[in-house]
PDB file of C-alpha atoms in Angstrom:
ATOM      1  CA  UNK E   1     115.812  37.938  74.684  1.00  0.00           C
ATOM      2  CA  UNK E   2     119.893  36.230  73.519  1.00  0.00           C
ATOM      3  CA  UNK E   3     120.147  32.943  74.748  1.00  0.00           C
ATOM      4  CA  UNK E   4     122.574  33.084  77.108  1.00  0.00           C
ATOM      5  CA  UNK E   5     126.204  31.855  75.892  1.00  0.00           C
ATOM      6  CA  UNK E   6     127.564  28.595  77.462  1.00  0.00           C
ATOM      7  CA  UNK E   7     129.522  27.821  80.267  1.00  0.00           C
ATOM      8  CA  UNK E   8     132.593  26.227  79.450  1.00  0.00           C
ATOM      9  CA  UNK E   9     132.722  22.877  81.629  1.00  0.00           C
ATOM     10  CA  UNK E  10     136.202  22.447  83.295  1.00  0.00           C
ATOM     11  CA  UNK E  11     137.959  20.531  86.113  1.00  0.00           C
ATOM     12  CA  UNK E  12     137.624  22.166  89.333  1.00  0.00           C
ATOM     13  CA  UNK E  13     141.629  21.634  89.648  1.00  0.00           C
ATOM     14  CA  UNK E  14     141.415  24.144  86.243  1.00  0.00           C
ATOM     15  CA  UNK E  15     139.895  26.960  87.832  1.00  0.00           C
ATOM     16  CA  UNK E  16     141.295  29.820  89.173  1.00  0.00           C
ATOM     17  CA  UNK E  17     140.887  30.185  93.171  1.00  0.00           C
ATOM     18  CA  UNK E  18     139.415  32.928  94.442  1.00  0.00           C
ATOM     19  CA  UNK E  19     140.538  35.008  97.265  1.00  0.00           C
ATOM     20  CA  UNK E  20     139.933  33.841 100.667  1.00  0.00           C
ATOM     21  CA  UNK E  21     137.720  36.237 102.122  1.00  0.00           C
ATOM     22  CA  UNK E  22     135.037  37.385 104.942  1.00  0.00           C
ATOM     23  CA  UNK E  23     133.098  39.001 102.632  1.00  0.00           C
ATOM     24  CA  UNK E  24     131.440  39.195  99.211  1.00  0.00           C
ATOM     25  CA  UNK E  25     133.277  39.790  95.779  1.00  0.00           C
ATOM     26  CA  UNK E  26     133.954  43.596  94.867  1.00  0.00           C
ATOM     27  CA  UNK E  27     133.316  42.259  90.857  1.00  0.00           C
ATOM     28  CA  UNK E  28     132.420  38.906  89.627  1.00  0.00           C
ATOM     29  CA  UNK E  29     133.952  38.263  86.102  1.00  0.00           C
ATOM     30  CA  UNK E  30     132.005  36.105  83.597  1.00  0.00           C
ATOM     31  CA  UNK E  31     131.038  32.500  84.990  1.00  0.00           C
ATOM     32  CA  UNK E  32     133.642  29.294  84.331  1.00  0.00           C
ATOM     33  CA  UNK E  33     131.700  26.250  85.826  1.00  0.00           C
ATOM     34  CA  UNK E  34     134.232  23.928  86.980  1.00  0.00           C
ATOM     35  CA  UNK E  35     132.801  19.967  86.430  1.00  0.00           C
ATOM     36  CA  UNK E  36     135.404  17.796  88.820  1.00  0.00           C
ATOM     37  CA  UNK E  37     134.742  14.943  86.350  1.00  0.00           C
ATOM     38  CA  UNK E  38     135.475  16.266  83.186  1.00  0.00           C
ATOM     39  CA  UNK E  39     137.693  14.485  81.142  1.00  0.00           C
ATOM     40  CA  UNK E  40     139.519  17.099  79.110  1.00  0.00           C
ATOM     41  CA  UNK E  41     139.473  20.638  80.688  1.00  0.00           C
ATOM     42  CA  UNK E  42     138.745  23.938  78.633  1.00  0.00           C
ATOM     43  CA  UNK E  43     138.909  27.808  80.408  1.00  0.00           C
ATOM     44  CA  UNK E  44     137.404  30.099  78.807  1.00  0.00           C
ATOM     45  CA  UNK E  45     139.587  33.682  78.869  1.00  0.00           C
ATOM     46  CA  UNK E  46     139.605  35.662  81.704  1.00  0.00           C
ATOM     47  CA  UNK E  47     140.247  39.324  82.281  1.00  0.00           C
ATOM     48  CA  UNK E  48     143.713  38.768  82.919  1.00  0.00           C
ATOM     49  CA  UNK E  49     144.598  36.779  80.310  1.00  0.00           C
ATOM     50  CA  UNK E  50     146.297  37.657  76.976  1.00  0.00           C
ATOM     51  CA  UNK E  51     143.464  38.167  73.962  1.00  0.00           C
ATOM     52  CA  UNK E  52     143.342  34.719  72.534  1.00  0.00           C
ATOM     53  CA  UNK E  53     145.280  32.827  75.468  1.00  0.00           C
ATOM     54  CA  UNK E  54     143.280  30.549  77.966  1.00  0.00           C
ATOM     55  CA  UNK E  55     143.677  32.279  82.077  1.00  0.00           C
ATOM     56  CA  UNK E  56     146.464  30.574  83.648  1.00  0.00           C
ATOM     57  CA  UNK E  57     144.108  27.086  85.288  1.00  0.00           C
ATOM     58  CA  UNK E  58     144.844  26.772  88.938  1.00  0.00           C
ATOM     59  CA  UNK E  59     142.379  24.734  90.904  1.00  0.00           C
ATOM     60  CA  UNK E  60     140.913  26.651  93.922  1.00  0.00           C
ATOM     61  CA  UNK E  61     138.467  23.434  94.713  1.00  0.00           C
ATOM     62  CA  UNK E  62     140.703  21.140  94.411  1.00  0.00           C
ATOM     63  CA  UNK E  63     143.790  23.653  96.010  1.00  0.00           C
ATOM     64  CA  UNK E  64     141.876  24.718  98.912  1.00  0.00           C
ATOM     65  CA  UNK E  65     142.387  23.350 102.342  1.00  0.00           C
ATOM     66  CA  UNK E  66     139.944  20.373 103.407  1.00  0.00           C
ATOM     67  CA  UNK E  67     139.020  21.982 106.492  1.00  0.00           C
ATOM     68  CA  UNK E  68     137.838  25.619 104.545  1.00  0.00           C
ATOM     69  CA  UNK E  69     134.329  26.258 104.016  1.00  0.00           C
ATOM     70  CA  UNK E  70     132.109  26.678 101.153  1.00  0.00           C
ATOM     71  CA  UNK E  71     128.391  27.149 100.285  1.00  0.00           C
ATOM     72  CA  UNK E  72     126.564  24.878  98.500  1.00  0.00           C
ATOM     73  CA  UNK E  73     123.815  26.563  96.682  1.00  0.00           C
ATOM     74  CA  UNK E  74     121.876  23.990  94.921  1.00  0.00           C
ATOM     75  CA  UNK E  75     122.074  20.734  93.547  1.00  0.00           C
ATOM     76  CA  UNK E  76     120.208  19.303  90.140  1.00  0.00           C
ATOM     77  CA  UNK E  77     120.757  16.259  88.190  1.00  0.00           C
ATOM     78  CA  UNK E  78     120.689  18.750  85.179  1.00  0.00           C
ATOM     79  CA  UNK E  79     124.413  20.403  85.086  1.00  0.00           C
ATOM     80  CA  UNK E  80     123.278  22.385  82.233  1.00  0.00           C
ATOM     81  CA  UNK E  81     120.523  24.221  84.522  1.00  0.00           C
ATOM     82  CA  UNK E  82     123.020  24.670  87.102  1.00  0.00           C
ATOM     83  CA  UNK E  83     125.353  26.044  84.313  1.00  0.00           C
ATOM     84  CA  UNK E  84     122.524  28.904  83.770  1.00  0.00           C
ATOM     85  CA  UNK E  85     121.954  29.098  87.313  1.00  0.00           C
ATOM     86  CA  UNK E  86     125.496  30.265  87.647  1.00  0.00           C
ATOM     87  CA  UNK E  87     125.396  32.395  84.613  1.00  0.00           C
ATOM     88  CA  UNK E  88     122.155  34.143  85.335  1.00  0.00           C
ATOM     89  CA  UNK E  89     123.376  35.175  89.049  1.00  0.00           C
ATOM     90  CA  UNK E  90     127.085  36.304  87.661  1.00  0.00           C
ATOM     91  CA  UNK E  91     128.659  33.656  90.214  1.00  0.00           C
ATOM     92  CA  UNK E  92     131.814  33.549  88.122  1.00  0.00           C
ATOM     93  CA  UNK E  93     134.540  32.324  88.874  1.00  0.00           C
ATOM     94  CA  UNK E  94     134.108  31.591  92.899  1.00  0.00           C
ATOM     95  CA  UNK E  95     131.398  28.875  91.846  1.00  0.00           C
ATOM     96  CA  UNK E  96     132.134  25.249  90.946  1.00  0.00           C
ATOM     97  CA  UNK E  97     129.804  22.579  89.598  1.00  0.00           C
ATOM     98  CA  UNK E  98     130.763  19.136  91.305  1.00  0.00           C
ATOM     99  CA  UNK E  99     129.652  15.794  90.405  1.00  0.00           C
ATOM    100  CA  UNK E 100     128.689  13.623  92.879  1.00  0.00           C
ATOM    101  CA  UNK E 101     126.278  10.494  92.744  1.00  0.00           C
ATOM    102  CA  UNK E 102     122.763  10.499  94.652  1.00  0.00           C
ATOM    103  CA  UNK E 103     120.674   7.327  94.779  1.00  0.00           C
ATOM    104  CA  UNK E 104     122.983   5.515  92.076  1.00  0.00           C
ATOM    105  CA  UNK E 105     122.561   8.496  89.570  1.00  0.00           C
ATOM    106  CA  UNK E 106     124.633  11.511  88.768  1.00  0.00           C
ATOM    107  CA  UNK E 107     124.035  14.590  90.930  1.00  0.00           C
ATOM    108  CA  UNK E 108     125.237  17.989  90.855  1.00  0.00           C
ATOM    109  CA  UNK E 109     126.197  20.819  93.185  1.00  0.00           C
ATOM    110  CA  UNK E 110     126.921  24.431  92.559  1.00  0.00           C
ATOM    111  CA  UNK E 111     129.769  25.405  95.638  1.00  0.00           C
ATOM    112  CA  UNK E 112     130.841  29.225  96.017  1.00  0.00           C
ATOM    113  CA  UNK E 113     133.488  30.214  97.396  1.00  0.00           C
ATOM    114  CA  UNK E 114     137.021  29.394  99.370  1.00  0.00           C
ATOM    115  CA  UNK E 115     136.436  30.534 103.229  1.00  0.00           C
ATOM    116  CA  UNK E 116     138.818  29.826 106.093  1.00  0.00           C
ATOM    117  CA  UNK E 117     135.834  30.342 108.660  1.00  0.00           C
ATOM    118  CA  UNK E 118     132.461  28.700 109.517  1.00  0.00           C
ATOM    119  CA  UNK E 119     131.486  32.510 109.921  1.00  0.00           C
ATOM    120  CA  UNK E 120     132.784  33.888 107.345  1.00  0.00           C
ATOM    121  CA  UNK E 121     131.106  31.069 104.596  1.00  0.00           C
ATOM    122  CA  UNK E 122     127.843  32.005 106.510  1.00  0.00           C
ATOM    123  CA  UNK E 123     128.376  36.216 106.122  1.00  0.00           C
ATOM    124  CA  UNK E 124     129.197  35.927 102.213  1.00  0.00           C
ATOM    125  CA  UNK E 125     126.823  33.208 101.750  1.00  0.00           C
ATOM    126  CA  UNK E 126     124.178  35.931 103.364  1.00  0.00           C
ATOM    127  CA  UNK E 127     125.114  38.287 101.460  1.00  0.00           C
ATOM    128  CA  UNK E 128     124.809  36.869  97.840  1.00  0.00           C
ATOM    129  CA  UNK E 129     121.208  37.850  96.479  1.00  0.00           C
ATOM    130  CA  UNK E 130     118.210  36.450  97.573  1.00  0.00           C
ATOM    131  CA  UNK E 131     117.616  34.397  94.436  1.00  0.00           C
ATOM    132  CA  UNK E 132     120.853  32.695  95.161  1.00  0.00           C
ATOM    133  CA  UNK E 133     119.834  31.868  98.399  1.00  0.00           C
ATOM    134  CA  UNK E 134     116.261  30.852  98.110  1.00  0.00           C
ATOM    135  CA  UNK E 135     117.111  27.426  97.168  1.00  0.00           C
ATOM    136  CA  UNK E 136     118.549  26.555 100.632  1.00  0.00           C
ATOM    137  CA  UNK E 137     121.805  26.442 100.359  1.00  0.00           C
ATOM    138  CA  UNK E 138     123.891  25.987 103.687  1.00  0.00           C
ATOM    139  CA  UNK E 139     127.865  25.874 104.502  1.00  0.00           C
ATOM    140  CA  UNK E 140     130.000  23.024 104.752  1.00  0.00           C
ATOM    141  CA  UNK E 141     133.191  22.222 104.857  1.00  0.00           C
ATOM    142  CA  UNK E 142     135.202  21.426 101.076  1.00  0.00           C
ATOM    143  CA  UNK E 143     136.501  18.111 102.469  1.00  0.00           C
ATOM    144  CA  UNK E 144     132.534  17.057 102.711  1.00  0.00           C
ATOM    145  CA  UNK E 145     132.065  18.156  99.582  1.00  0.00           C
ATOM    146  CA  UNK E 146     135.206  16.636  97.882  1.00  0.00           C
ATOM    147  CA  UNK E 147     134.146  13.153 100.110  1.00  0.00           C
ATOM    148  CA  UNK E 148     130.382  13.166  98.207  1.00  0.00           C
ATOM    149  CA  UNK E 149     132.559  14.239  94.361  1.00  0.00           C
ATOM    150  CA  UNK E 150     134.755  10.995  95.272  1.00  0.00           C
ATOM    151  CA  UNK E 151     132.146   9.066  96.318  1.00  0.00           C
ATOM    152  CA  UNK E 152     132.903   8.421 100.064  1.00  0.00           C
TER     153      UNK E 152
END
């Protein structure tokens, strides 16, 4: 089997945000992992960029409203598992990996998604496979995520 090509490792502000929706994604393009601590950002092409020019970097994460929801899906203190995690279940670009600290130690969390509702966090977050799921994820809002990335 091809080892799976890397995720490029941006800032969250460096990601493109997706659209703010009730439901799931019609097509998820390949993954970009956003890292909110990364100290020089990188994006990888996307489908609407010019062959050889990065996708125009604009920060859904960081861009979104506090009081939208997301889903976490998982957290590891091993970003590069998370980075296959994301890879392996075509997440693209509606995930983020966040850094956070837990217990004095680096922590990370894979987040999916830009939703303006409670509900409709919880409807695409039940609708993403079943190996996304499994690990427990749950909703919450991006300001409590942002407050655990900035150390609050």
């Amino acid at each position: 089997e091809p080892k799976p090509e890397p995720v490029a490792r941006v800032q969250a502000s460096a990601l493109p945000k997706p659209p703010t929706t009730t439901g799931p994604a019609k097509s998820r393009p390949e993954p970009r992992v956003a890292k909110a601590t990364s100290p020089k950002p990188t994006v990888k092409p996307g489908p609407a960029s010019t062959p050889g020019q990065p996708a125009a970097p604009v920060g859904w994460f960081d861009a979104a409203p506090a009081k939208h929801f997301t889903a976490q899906l998982i957290g590891s203190s091993n970003p590069d598992a998370l980075e296959r995690f994301v890879s392996k279940n075509k997440l693209g670009d509606a995930a983020a990996l966040i850094e956070t600290q837990r217990n004095g130690k680096a922590w990370f969390l894979v987040v999916y998604g830009d939703f303006a509702s409670r509900s409709a966090a919880n409807k695409a977050f039940s609708d993403l496979p079943l190996g996304v799921r499994k690990h427990g994820g749950w909703v919450r809002t991006i300001g409590e995520v942002r407050k655990l990335r900035d150390g609050g």
